[in-house]
Amino acid sequence: MIPGCLAGRNQAILHHPQSDSSRERSMRLVICVLLVFGTLGPLPAAAATAASPAAAADTAATKNASTQQEWGVGATMRSATIPFATESKKVSSFVPLIFFEGDRFFFRGLEGGVRFWRPGDWSFSVLGRLRFFDIPEEFQNEIQGDTADWGLQARYQPLSMLHLDLEALADWNGHSHYNARGTLLLDTGRARIRPFAEMRYKTGHYNSFYYGLQQEEVGGDIDLALGATVNYHLTSSLYLWGAVKSTHLGRQVRGSTLVDDTWHHEIFLGGGLSNNPDQPAKRQLRNRRYLRFSHGWATPSSLAEIMHFEAAKDPYNNQLSTVFYGHPLTDELFGLPLDVYLHSGFGWHWKSAVQDHAQELIVAIKLYYTVPWPIRWKLGAAEGFSWVNEIPYVEKTEIGKKGYKPSNLLNYLDFSVDLNIGDLLPGDGAEDYWLGYYIHHRSAIFESAQHFGRIKGGSNFQMIYLQRDF
């Protein structure tokens, strides 16, 4: 399929074909599995070198405890210029963000990866990064040009305040580019400012697809960019986040008849929750890791209808099974006993009369509040990302009724309540188990996010689960 959009006064048609073969979907699934379950533990080498004599003498319970780690969750509004010869020259989007720095796994807003080698001042990672394709909003659902680039990153960090990144990345169809970036960290106390300079070489294959839009050949060239990110600490765990980036487009791109700008500008502004820098990191957290096994049923009802106990039954009985791993990040937020987790999982959509098997990957930050009376029970809420290799039937039909093209990547919400089994049925080890219910929700945030396809709607599943702390 070749979608198109009107361009400028000449009303030229811009083509941006997308490919989504089963082979590409399989590659995406494998890479996403590596990212999602890269949270399961530290690098063996890192654990061996970081362990102190005191840590080696810890009891088994202490060894199983987690330490507080760097994390963050929030959102920004992104505004960007459109480099093409279109009548609209600016576009805005709502962008949820997740941050996490583990021993081998990391999420840094628009990118995530798994470190596989750390010799000296160097670290080498498999990296995935979201890239925006900026076109007028009215064509973003049809084209859905935002994509993820995957590849390798080598980071050299001779000083804590300075690092250099070298990257080789490509999209699912092999359109490749190569980056060199230097970043400086300036810490003023309340603000962390990271100015950077970047050089990117784009191949002719890349430029012809993303700037020539397969209407004209565009040779390889080099972009030069300057920018900065800012994290400003307001109070406790509350932050303002911002970023700016200006890119001077390469000579070949500037010579394309479809491009009429020399520069491409981006601005991000938002905020969120993260570590409280006024408190020392805890060496041992109260909350423990968990595995959650669940099964549930689709409903065509909205999230609001479910909350009001008005959920309708799916006539085709579509079902979903999930397994989640919860990695403790902190056990306190704003002075309250709120447990915060990196909540990553895998879902299996079962075959039915209207859909085939499908797989789902989820990464989120989840908060729990434990109520100790009359027995222990927990309320939970999560925010993150969900990607499916095939759109579930209940989601496809609900979005189709509104005239949208569905998106594989959507925002993820998770609302849960569970009870401690040990408080109900006392027994050896029973206090480690929780029985619960949660709503598995995928949505696109009311047409506000271009990387979610600029759509409105999604899907809901009502799930029951058994969770074990360890």
Short mmCIF file of C-alpha atoms in Angstrom, two decimals:
data_model
loop_
_atom_site.label_atom_id
_atom_site.label_comp_id
_atom_site.label_asym_id
_atom_site.label_seq_id
_atom_site.Cartn_x
_atom_site.Cartn_y
_atom_site.Cartn_z
CA MET A 1 0.00 0.00 0.00
CA ILE A 2 1.34 3.45 -0.88
CA PRO A 3 -0.23 6.20 1.24
CA GLY A 4 0.30 9.79 0.24
CA CYS A 5 -0.20 13.33 1.42
CA LEU A 6 -0.49 16.71 -0.28
CA ALA A 7 2.65 18.82 -0.36
CA GLY A 8 2.76 22.58 -0.70
CA ARG A 9 1.02 24.66 -3.32
CA ASN A 10 2.05 22.33 -6.10
CA GLN A 11 -0.11 19.62 -4.44
CA ALA A 12 2.62 17.05 -5.09
CA ILE A 13 2.06 13.61 -3.67
CA LEU A 14 4.58 12.41 -1.07
CA HIS A 15 4.82 8.62 -0.95
CA HIS A 16 6.13 6.78 2.06
CA PRO A 17 5.56 3.02 1.66
CA GLN A 18 5.92 0.85 4.74
CA SER A 19 6.75 -2.84 4.90
CA ASP A 20 5.59 -5.18 7.65
CA SER A 21 6.38 -8.76 6.61
CA SER A 22 6.09 -11.69 9.00
CA ARG A 23 9.90 -11.95 8.99
CA GLU A 24 10.22 -8.33 10.13
CA ARG A 25 7.60 -8.85 12.84
CA SER A 26 9.52 -11.89 14.08
CA MET A 27 12.73 -9.84 14.23
CA ARG A 28 10.95 -7.15 16.22
CA LEU A 29 9.58 -9.73 18.66
CA VAL A 30 13.02 -11.25 19.30
CA ILE A 31 14.63 -7.85 19.92
CA CYS A 32 11.77 -6.70 22.15
CA VAL A 33 11.99 -9.90 24.22
CA LEU A 34 15.70 -9.19 24.79
CA LEU A 35 14.91 -5.66 25.93
CA VAL A 36 11.95 -6.60 28.15
CA PHE A 37 13.64 -9.49 29.95
CA GLY A 38 17.06 -7.84 30.10
CA THR A 39 15.84 -6.61 33.52
CA LEU A 40 16.10 -10.06 35.07
CA GLY A 41 19.51 -9.65 36.63
CA PRO A 42 22.94 -8.01 36.69
CA LEU A 43 25.86 -8.77 34.47
CA PRO A 44 27.81 -11.64 36.01
CA ALA A 45 31.10 -9.78 35.62
CA ALA A 46 29.66 -6.63 37.13
CA ALA A 47 28.28 -8.55 40.09
CA ALA A 48 31.63 -10.18 40.72
CA THR A 49 33.65 -6.97 40.60
CA ALA A 50 31.14 -4.83 42.48
CA ALA A 51 30.63 -7.18 45.42
CA SER A 52 32.30 -6.01 48.62
CA PRO A 53 33.55 -8.32 51.41
CA ALA A 54 30.57 -7.26 53.49
CA ALA A 55 28.17 -8.07 50.69
CA ALA A 56 29.76 -11.49 50.30
CA ALA A 57 28.95 -12.23 53.93
CA ASP A 58 25.30 -11.25 53.66
CA THR A 59 22.60 -13.72 54.58
CA ALA A 60 20.47 -15.35 51.90
CA ALA A 61 17.64 -12.93 52.65
CA THR A 62 19.90 -9.93 52.21
CA LYS A 63 21.28 -11.32 48.97
CA ASN A 64 17.76 -11.53 47.62
CA ALA A 65 17.01 -7.92 48.55
CA SER A 66 17.26 -5.21 45.90
CA THR A 67 19.06 -1.89 46.07
CA GLN A 68 17.51 1.40 44.99
CA GLN A 69 18.19 2.18 41.33
CA GLU A 70 17.87 5.12 38.96
CA TRP A 71 14.40 5.34 37.45
CA GLY A 72 11.86 7.79 36.11
CA VAL A 73 8.41 7.98 34.55
CA GLY A 74 6.63 10.94 33.01
CA ALA A 75 5.76 12.62 29.74
CA THR A 76 6.67 15.56 27.54
CA MET A 77 5.09 17.53 24.73
CA ARG A 78 7.26 17.46 21.62
CA SER A 79 7.10 20.19 19.00
CA ALA A 80 9.06 19.88 15.75
CA THR A 81 9.38 21.57 12.40
CA ILE A 82 8.45 19.75 9.19
CA PRO A 83 11.31 19.83 6.66
CA PHE A 84 9.15 18.87 3.67
CA ALA A 85 7.51 21.25 1.21
CA THR A 86 4.12 21.02 2.93
CA GLU A 87 1.67 23.75 3.87
CA SER A 88 1.87 22.81 7.57
CA LYS A 89 5.36 23.44 8.93
CA LYS A 90 5.01 22.37 12.59
CA VAL A 91 3.76 19.28 14.39
CA SER A 92 3.26 18.44 18.07
CA SER A 93 3.00 15.15 19.93
CA PHE A 94 2.52 13.82 23.45
CA VAL A 95 5.43 11.53 24.40
CA PRO A 96 5.33 9.23 27.49
CA LEU A 97 8.81 8.45 28.83
CA ILE A 98 10.40 5.72 30.96
CA PHE A 99 13.88 5.85 32.52
CA PHE A 100 15.79 3.02 34.16
CA GLU A 101 19.51 2.35 34.64
CA GLY A 102 20.24 -1.25 35.58
CA ASP A 103 23.44 -3.26 35.53
CA ARG A 104 22.86 -4.40 31.96
CA PHE A 105 19.46 -3.08 30.89
CA PHE A 106 18.57 0.60 30.43
CA PHE A 107 15.72 2.81 29.28
CA ARG A 108 16.52 6.47 28.58
CA GLY A 109 13.32 8.09 27.41
CA LEU A 110 13.31 7.46 23.65
CA GLU A 111 15.86 4.66 23.70
CA GLY A 112 16.57 1.39 25.44
CA GLY A 113 19.19 -1.27 25.29
CA VAL A 114 21.16 -4.13 26.78
CA ARG A 115 24.86 -3.82 27.63
CA PHE A 116 26.80 -6.92 26.71
CA TRP A 117 30.45 -5.89 27.29
CA ARG A 118 32.13 -3.31 29.54
CA PRO A 119 35.93 -3.26 29.22
CA GLY A 120 37.45 -0.36 31.18
CA ASP A 121 36.01 3.03 30.17
CA TRP A 122 34.07 1.46 27.29
CA SER A 123 30.63 -0.14 27.19
CA PHE A 124 29.01 -1.91 24.23
CA SER A 125 25.24 -2.27 23.90
CA VAL A 126 22.47 -3.48 21.66
CA LEU A 127 20.35 -0.36 21.23
CA GLY A 128 16.86 0.53 20.07
CA ARG A 129 15.74 4.15 19.60
CA LEU A 130 12.43 5.71 18.58
CA ARG A 131 12.71 8.06 15.59
CA PHE A 132 10.02 10.51 14.54
CA PHE A 133 8.95 11.07 10.93
CA ASP A 134 7.60 14.62 11.00
CA ILE A 135 4.75 15.26 8.57
CA PRO A 136 1.40 17.10 8.98
CA GLU A 137 -0.85 15.57 11.66
CA GLU A 138 -3.72 14.78 9.27
CA PHE A 139 -1.58 12.22 7.43
CA GLN A 140 0.18 10.57 10.37
CA ASN A 141 -2.39 7.84 11.00
CA GLU A 142 -2.39 6.75 7.36
CA ILE A 143 1.38 6.77 6.95
CA GLN A 144 2.58 5.91 10.50
CA GLY A 145 6.15 6.74 9.56
CA ASP A 146 7.59 6.87 13.10
CA THR A 147 9.83 3.86 13.56
CA ALA A 148 12.50 2.28 15.74
CA ASP A 149 16.13 2.04 14.71
CA TRP A 150 18.15 -0.90 16.02
CA GLY A 151 21.86 -1.55 16.14
CA LEU A 152 25.00 -1.27 18.22
CA GLN A 153 26.34 1.49 20.44
CA ALA A 154 29.88 1.87 21.76
CA ARG A 155 30.20 4.38 24.61
CA TYR A 156 33.55 5.75 25.81
CA GLN A 157 33.37 7.50 29.19
CA PRO A 158 36.79 8.59 30.47
CA LEU A 159 35.16 10.98 33.00
CA SER A 160 31.84 10.88 34.84
CA MET A 161 30.94 14.21 33.24
CA LEU A 162 31.83 13.30 29.63
CA HIS A 163 31.03 10.50 27.21
CA LEU A 164 31.32 9.79 23.49
CA ASP A 165 28.86 7.53 21.64
CA LEU A 166 29.51 5.76 18.35
CA GLU A 167 26.46 4.06 16.80
CA ALA A 168 25.53 1.96 13.80
CA LEU A 169 21.74 1.80 13.41
CA ALA A 170 19.14 0.77 10.86
CA ASP A 171 15.36 0.47 10.65
CA TRP A 172 13.51 -2.81 10.03
CA ASN A 173 14.07 -2.49 6.27
CA GLY A 174 17.81 -1.89 6.42
CA HIS A 175 17.88 1.90 5.93
CA SER A 176 21.05 2.64 7.88
CA HIS A 177 22.77 5.61 9.47
CA TYR A 178 25.87 6.08 11.65
CA ASN A 179 26.20 8.50 14.55
CA ALA A 180 29.01 10.10 16.57
CA ARG A 181 27.92 12.14 19.59
CA GLY A 182 29.75 13.87 22.42
CA THR A 183 27.84 14.72 25.61
CA LEU A 184 28.90 16.82 28.61
CA LEU A 185 27.20 16.67 32.04
CA LEU A 186 26.83 19.94 33.94
CA ASP A 187 25.40 19.54 37.46
CA THR A 188 24.28 22.76 39.18
CA GLY A 189 22.58 21.10 42.11
CA ARG A 190 18.94 21.41 41.13
CA ALA A 191 19.55 21.12 37.39
CA ARG A 192 21.42 18.57 35.31
CA ILE A 193 22.21 19.96 31.89
CA ARG A 194 23.63 17.75 29.16
CA PRO A 195 24.74 19.72 26.07
CA PHE A 196 25.72 17.56 23.10
CA ALA A 197 27.06 17.76 19.58
CA GLU A 198 26.22 15.11 16.99
CA MET A 199 27.30 14.09 13.52
CA ARG A 200 25.21 11.61 11.55
CA TYR A 201 26.05 9.96 8.24
CA LYS A 202 22.96 8.79 6.34
CA THR A 203 23.28 6.39 3.42
CA GLY A 204 21.69 7.10 0.04
CA HIS A 205 19.32 4.17 0.71
CA TYR A 206 18.19 5.92 3.92
CA ASN A 207 17.88 9.39 2.35
CA SER A 208 16.01 8.17 -0.73
CA PHE A 209 13.42 6.51 1.51
CA TYR A 210 12.95 9.12 4.24
CA TYR A 211 13.61 12.34 2.28
CA GLY A 212 13.25 11.36 -1.38
CA LEU A 213 10.14 9.36 -0.34
CA GLN A 214 10.97 6.88 -3.12
CA GLN A 215 10.08 9.48 -5.73
CA GLU A 216 13.67 10.61 -6.29
CA GLU A 217 17.17 9.37 -5.52
CA VAL A 218 18.91 11.25 -2.70
CA GLY A 219 22.58 10.50 -2.07
CA GLY A 220 24.26 9.90 1.24
CA ASP A 221 25.29 12.91 3.31
CA ILE A 222 26.05 14.16 6.82
CA ASP A 223 23.75 15.94 9.30
CA LEU A 224 25.24 18.13 12.04
CA ALA A 225 23.27 18.77 15.22
CA LEU A 226 23.57 20.67 18.51
CA GLY A 227 21.28 20.30 21.49
CA ALA A 228 20.83 19.87 25.21
CA THR A 229 18.67 17.99 27.69
CA VAL A 230 17.70 19.43 31.08
CA ASN A 231 16.42 17.72 34.23
CA TYR A 232 15.32 20.25 36.88
CA HIS A 233 14.53 19.03 40.38
CA LEU A 234 11.44 20.76 41.77
CA THR A 235 10.90 18.94 45.06
CA SER A 236 11.13 15.44 46.46
CA SER A 237 10.72 13.09 43.45
CA LEU A 238 9.12 15.68 41.13
CA TYR A 239 11.04 16.97 38.09
CA LEU A 240 10.73 19.18 35.05
CA TRP A 241 12.23 17.68 31.89
CA GLY A 242 13.17 19.46 28.68
CA ALA A 243 15.30 19.15 25.58
CA VAL A 244 16.15 21.09 22.43
CA LYS A 245 17.86 19.93 19.25
CA SER A 246 18.65 21.71 16.00
CA THR A 247 19.85 19.69 13.02
CA HIS A 248 21.50 21.14 9.94
CA LEU A 249 20.36 18.79 7.18
CA GLY A 250 22.91 17.29 4.84
CA ARG A 251 23.66 18.72 1.40
CA GLN A 252 21.97 15.94 -0.55
CA VAL A 253 18.77 16.21 1.50
CA ARG A 254 18.70 19.99 1.13
CA GLY A 255 18.94 19.48 -2.64
CA SER A 256 15.81 17.29 -2.78
CA THR A 257 12.83 18.94 -4.48
CA LEU A 258 10.61 17.54 -1.68
CA VAL A 259 12.52 19.34 1.09
CA ASP A 260 12.43 23.11 1.49
CA ASP A 261 14.17 23.65 4.86
CA THR A 262 17.83 23.75 5.82
CA TRP A 263 17.23 23.08 9.51
CA HIS A 264 15.07 20.67 11.53
CA HIS A 265 14.23 21.79 15.08
CA GLU A 266 12.80 19.83 18.04
CA ILE A 267 11.67 20.97 21.49
CA PHE A 268 10.55 18.73 24.39
CA LEU A 269 8.95 20.06 27.58
CA GLY A 270 7.31 18.05 30.36
CA GLY A 271 7.94 16.44 33.70
CA GLY A 272 7.66 13.37 35.82
CA LEU A 273 8.81 11.36 38.81
CA SER A 274 12.31 10.11 39.54
CA ASN A 275 14.82 9.50 42.35
CA ASN A 276 14.84 12.03 45.17
CA PRO A 277 18.40 13.46 45.09
CA ASP A 278 18.03 14.85 48.62
CA GLN A 279 17.99 11.33 50.06
CA PRO A 280 20.82 8.78 49.87
CA ALA A 281 20.10 5.69 47.79
CA LYS A 282 18.92 2.79 49.91
CA ARG A 283 21.18 -0.23 49.95
CA GLN A 284 18.31 -2.57 50.79
CA LEU A 285 14.67 -2.11 49.77
CA ARG A 286 11.64 -3.40 51.66
CA ASN A 287 9.81 -4.52 48.52
CA ARG A 288 10.87 -7.70 46.74
CA ARG A 289 10.90 -8.93 43.16
CA TYR A 290 7.88 -10.75 41.84
CA LEU A 291 6.54 -12.92 39.06
CA ARG A 292 2.91 -12.47 38.07
CA PHE A 293 0.98 -15.07 36.06
CA SER A 294 -2.42 -14.06 34.72
CA HIS A 295 -5.20 -14.96 32.34
CA GLY A 296 -8.12 -12.87 31.19
CA TRP A 297 -10.84 -12.07 28.71
CA ALA A 298 -11.35 -9.24 26.23
CA THR A 299 -14.18 -6.78 26.55
CA PRO A 300 -15.43 -4.29 23.94
CA SER A 301 -16.21 -1.85 26.78
CA SER A 302 -14.21 1.29 27.52
CA LEU A 303 -11.99 1.77 30.54
CA ALA A 304 -14.60 4.06 32.11
CA GLU A 305 -17.32 1.44 31.65
CA ILE A 306 -15.15 -1.20 33.30
CA MET A 307 -14.46 1.13 36.24
CA HIS A 308 -18.22 1.55 36.65
CA PHE A 309 -18.75 -2.25 36.57
CA GLU A 310 -20.53 -2.03 33.22
CA ALA A 311 -18.18 -4.22 31.17
CA ALA A 312 -19.75 -6.17 28.30
CA LYS A 313 -18.73 -9.68 27.32
CA ASP A 314 -16.74 -10.21 24.13
CA PRO A 315 -18.99 -12.34 21.87
CA TYR A 316 -15.93 -14.15 20.44
CA ASN A 317 -14.41 -14.93 23.85
CA ASN A 318 -10.94 -13.65 22.91
CA GLN A 319 -8.44 -14.42 25.69
CA LEU A 320 -5.00 -13.29 26.83
CA SER A 321 -2.37 -14.85 29.12
CA THR A 322 0.52 -12.79 30.53
CA VAL A 323 3.59 -13.20 32.69
CA PHE A 324 5.23 -10.17 34.33
CA TYR A 325 8.47 -9.66 36.20
CA GLY A 326 8.58 -6.86 38.75
CA HIS A 327 11.98 -5.33 39.51
CA PRO A 328 12.04 -3.10 42.66
CA LEU A 329 13.17 0.49 42.12
CA THR A 330 12.28 2.17 45.42
CA ASP A 331 9.97 1.62 48.39
CA GLU A 332 9.17 5.27 49.11
CA LEU A 333 7.75 8.18 47.12
CA PHE A 334 7.00 11.66 48.48
CA GLY A 335 7.58 10.26 51.95
CA LEU A 336 4.82 7.69 51.49
CA PRO A 337 5.28 3.89 51.53
CA LEU A 338 4.76 3.52 47.77
CA ASP A 339 6.52 0.59 46.12
CA VAL A 340 7.82 1.40 42.63
CA TYR A 341 8.73 -1.33 40.13
CA LEU A 342 9.97 -1.77 36.62
CA HIS A 343 7.07 -3.90 35.39
CA SER A 344 7.95 -5.84 32.23
CA GLY A 345 5.97 -8.66 30.68
CA PHE A 346 5.06 -10.96 27.83
CA GLY A 347 1.51 -11.63 26.62
CA TRP A 348 0.04 -14.41 24.50
CA HIS A 349 -3.19 -13.63 22.64
CA TRP A 350 -4.94 -16.94 22.06
CA LYS A 351 -6.35 -18.05 18.73
CA SER A 352 -10.11 -17.68 18.32
CA ALA A 353 -12.72 -17.71 15.59
CA VAL A 354 -11.73 -14.17 14.57
CA GLN A 355 -7.98 -13.96 15.24
CA ASP A 356 -4.80 -16.00 15.15
CA HIS A 357 -2.21 -16.30 17.91
CA ALA A 358 -0.36 -13.05 18.66
CA GLN A 359 2.39 -11.95 21.03
CA GLU A 360 2.65 -8.79 23.13
CA LEU A 361 5.60 -7.14 24.91
CA ILE A 362 5.12 -4.62 27.73
CA VAL A 363 7.51 -2.33 29.61
CA ALA A 364 6.09 -0.06 32.32
CA ILE A 365 6.71 1.61 35.66
CA LYS A 366 4.26 0.39 38.31
CA LEU A 367 3.36 1.86 41.71
CA TYR A 368 1.78 -0.11 44.57
CA TYR A 369 0.24 1.04 47.84
CA THR A 370 -0.29 -1.63 50.50
CA VAL A 371 -3.30 -1.33 52.81
CA PRO A 372 -2.66 -3.38 55.99
CA TRP A 373 -6.28 -3.65 57.22
CA PRO A 374 -8.18 -5.92 57.75
CA ILE A 375 -5.71 -8.04 55.78
CA ARG A 376 -2.91 -6.92 53.49
CA TRP A 377 -4.16 -5.84 50.07
CA LYS A 378 -2.54 -3.69 47.40
CA LEU A 379 -3.69 -1.10 44.90
CA GLY A 380 -1.51 -0.72 41.81
CA ALA A 381 -1.23 1.44 38.70
CA ALA A 382 1.25 1.24 35.80
CA GLU A 383 2.19 3.42 32.84
CA GLY A 384 4.30 2.26 29.93
CA PHE A 385 4.44 0.87 26.39
CA SER A 386 2.84 -2.14 24.72
CA TRP A 387 3.80 -3.63 21.37
CA VAL A 388 1.95 -6.46 19.58
CA ASN A 389 3.04 -8.28 16.45
CA GLU A 390 -0.63 -8.63 15.38
CA ILE A 391 -3.46 -6.28 16.37
CA PRO A 392 -6.00 -8.05 18.67
CA TYR A 393 -9.45 -8.41 17.11
CA VAL A 394 -11.24 -6.42 19.82
CA GLU A 395 -8.82 -3.53 19.26
CA LYS A 396 -8.87 -3.70 15.48
CA THR A 397 -12.67 -3.58 15.30
CA GLU A 398 -13.03 -0.84 17.92
CA ILE A 399 -10.48 1.41 16.19
CA GLY A 400 -11.80 0.51 12.73
CA LYS A 401 -15.28 1.77 13.66
CA LYS A 402 -13.74 5.20 14.17
CA GLY A 403 -12.02 5.15 10.78
CA TYR A 404 -8.45 4.77 12.06
CA LYS A 405 -5.61 2.53 10.94
CA PRO A 406 -4.47 0.61 14.08
CA SER A 407 -0.96 0.81 15.52
CA ASN A 408 1.19 -2.03 16.86
CA LEU A 409 2.80 0.27 19.45
CA LEU A 410 0.47 1.89 21.99
CA ASN A 411 0.48 3.35 25.47
CA TYR A 412 -0.05 0.81 28.27
CA LEU A 413 -2.00 1.20 31.51
CA ASP A 414 -2.44 -1.40 34.24
CA PHE A 415 -4.79 -1.00 37.23
CA SER A 416 -4.74 -3.76 39.83
CA VAL A 417 -5.98 -4.88 43.24
CA ASP A 418 -4.75 -8.00 45.04
CA LEU A 419 -4.98 -9.76 48.41
CA ASN A 420 -2.27 -11.57 50.35
CA ILE A 421 -3.04 -15.28 50.39
CA GLY A 422 -1.04 -15.85 53.56
CA ASP A 423 -3.37 -13.53 55.48
CA LEU A 424 -6.39 -15.50 54.23
CA LEU A 425 -4.97 -19.03 54.42
CA PRO A 426 -2.03 -19.16 56.82
CA GLY A 427 0.61 -21.66 55.82
CA ASP A 428 4.31 -22.11 55.24
CA GLY A 429 5.37 -19.58 52.55
CA ALA A 430 1.78 -18.50 51.79
CA GLU A 431 2.60 -14.88 52.65
CA ASP A 432 4.69 -14.73 49.45
CA TYR A 433 1.60 -15.15 47.25
CA TRP A 434 -1.01 -12.62 46.15
CA LEU A 435 -4.30 -13.23 44.33
CA GLY A 436 -5.51 -10.32 42.22
CA TYR A 437 -7.41 -8.68 39.40
CA TYR A 438 -6.11 -6.15 36.89
CA ILE A 439 -7.22 -4.26 33.78
CA HIS A 440 -4.87 -4.69 30.81
CA HIS A 441 -5.32 -1.50 28.78
CA ARG A 442 -3.78 -0.43 25.45
CA SER A 443 -4.62 3.00 24.03
CA ALA A 444 -3.25 5.87 21.95
CA ILE A 445 -3.92 8.84 24.28
CA PHE A 446 -6.75 10.49 22.31
CA GLU A 447 -4.94 11.21 19.00
CA SER A 448 -2.20 13.15 20.82
CA ALA A 449 0.78 10.86 20.04
CA GLN A 450 2.17 10.47 16.54
CA HIS A 451 4.31 7.41 17.43
CA PHE A 452 1.06 5.67 18.52
CA GLY A 453 -0.46 6.31 15.10
CA ARG A 454 -2.39 9.49 16.03
CA ILE A 455 -5.48 7.42 16.83
CA LYS A 456 -8.18 7.31 19.50
CA GLY A 457 -9.13 4.02 21.10
CA GLY A 458 -7.53 0.74 22.04
CA SER A 459 -8.42 -2.46 23.86
CA ASN A 460 -9.17 -3.78 27.35
CA PHE A 461 -8.80 -7.18 28.98
CA GLN A 462 -10.01 -8.11 32.46
CA MET A 463 -7.40 -10.34 34.08
CA ILE A 464 -7.07 -12.52 37.17
CA TYR A 465 -3.59 -13.34 38.46
CA LEU A 466 -1.39 -15.12 40.94
CA GLN A 467 1.72 -13.24 42.01
CA ARG A 468 4.72 -14.59 43.92
CA ASP A 469 7.25 -12.40 45.71
CA PHE A 470 10.81 -13.65 45.95
#
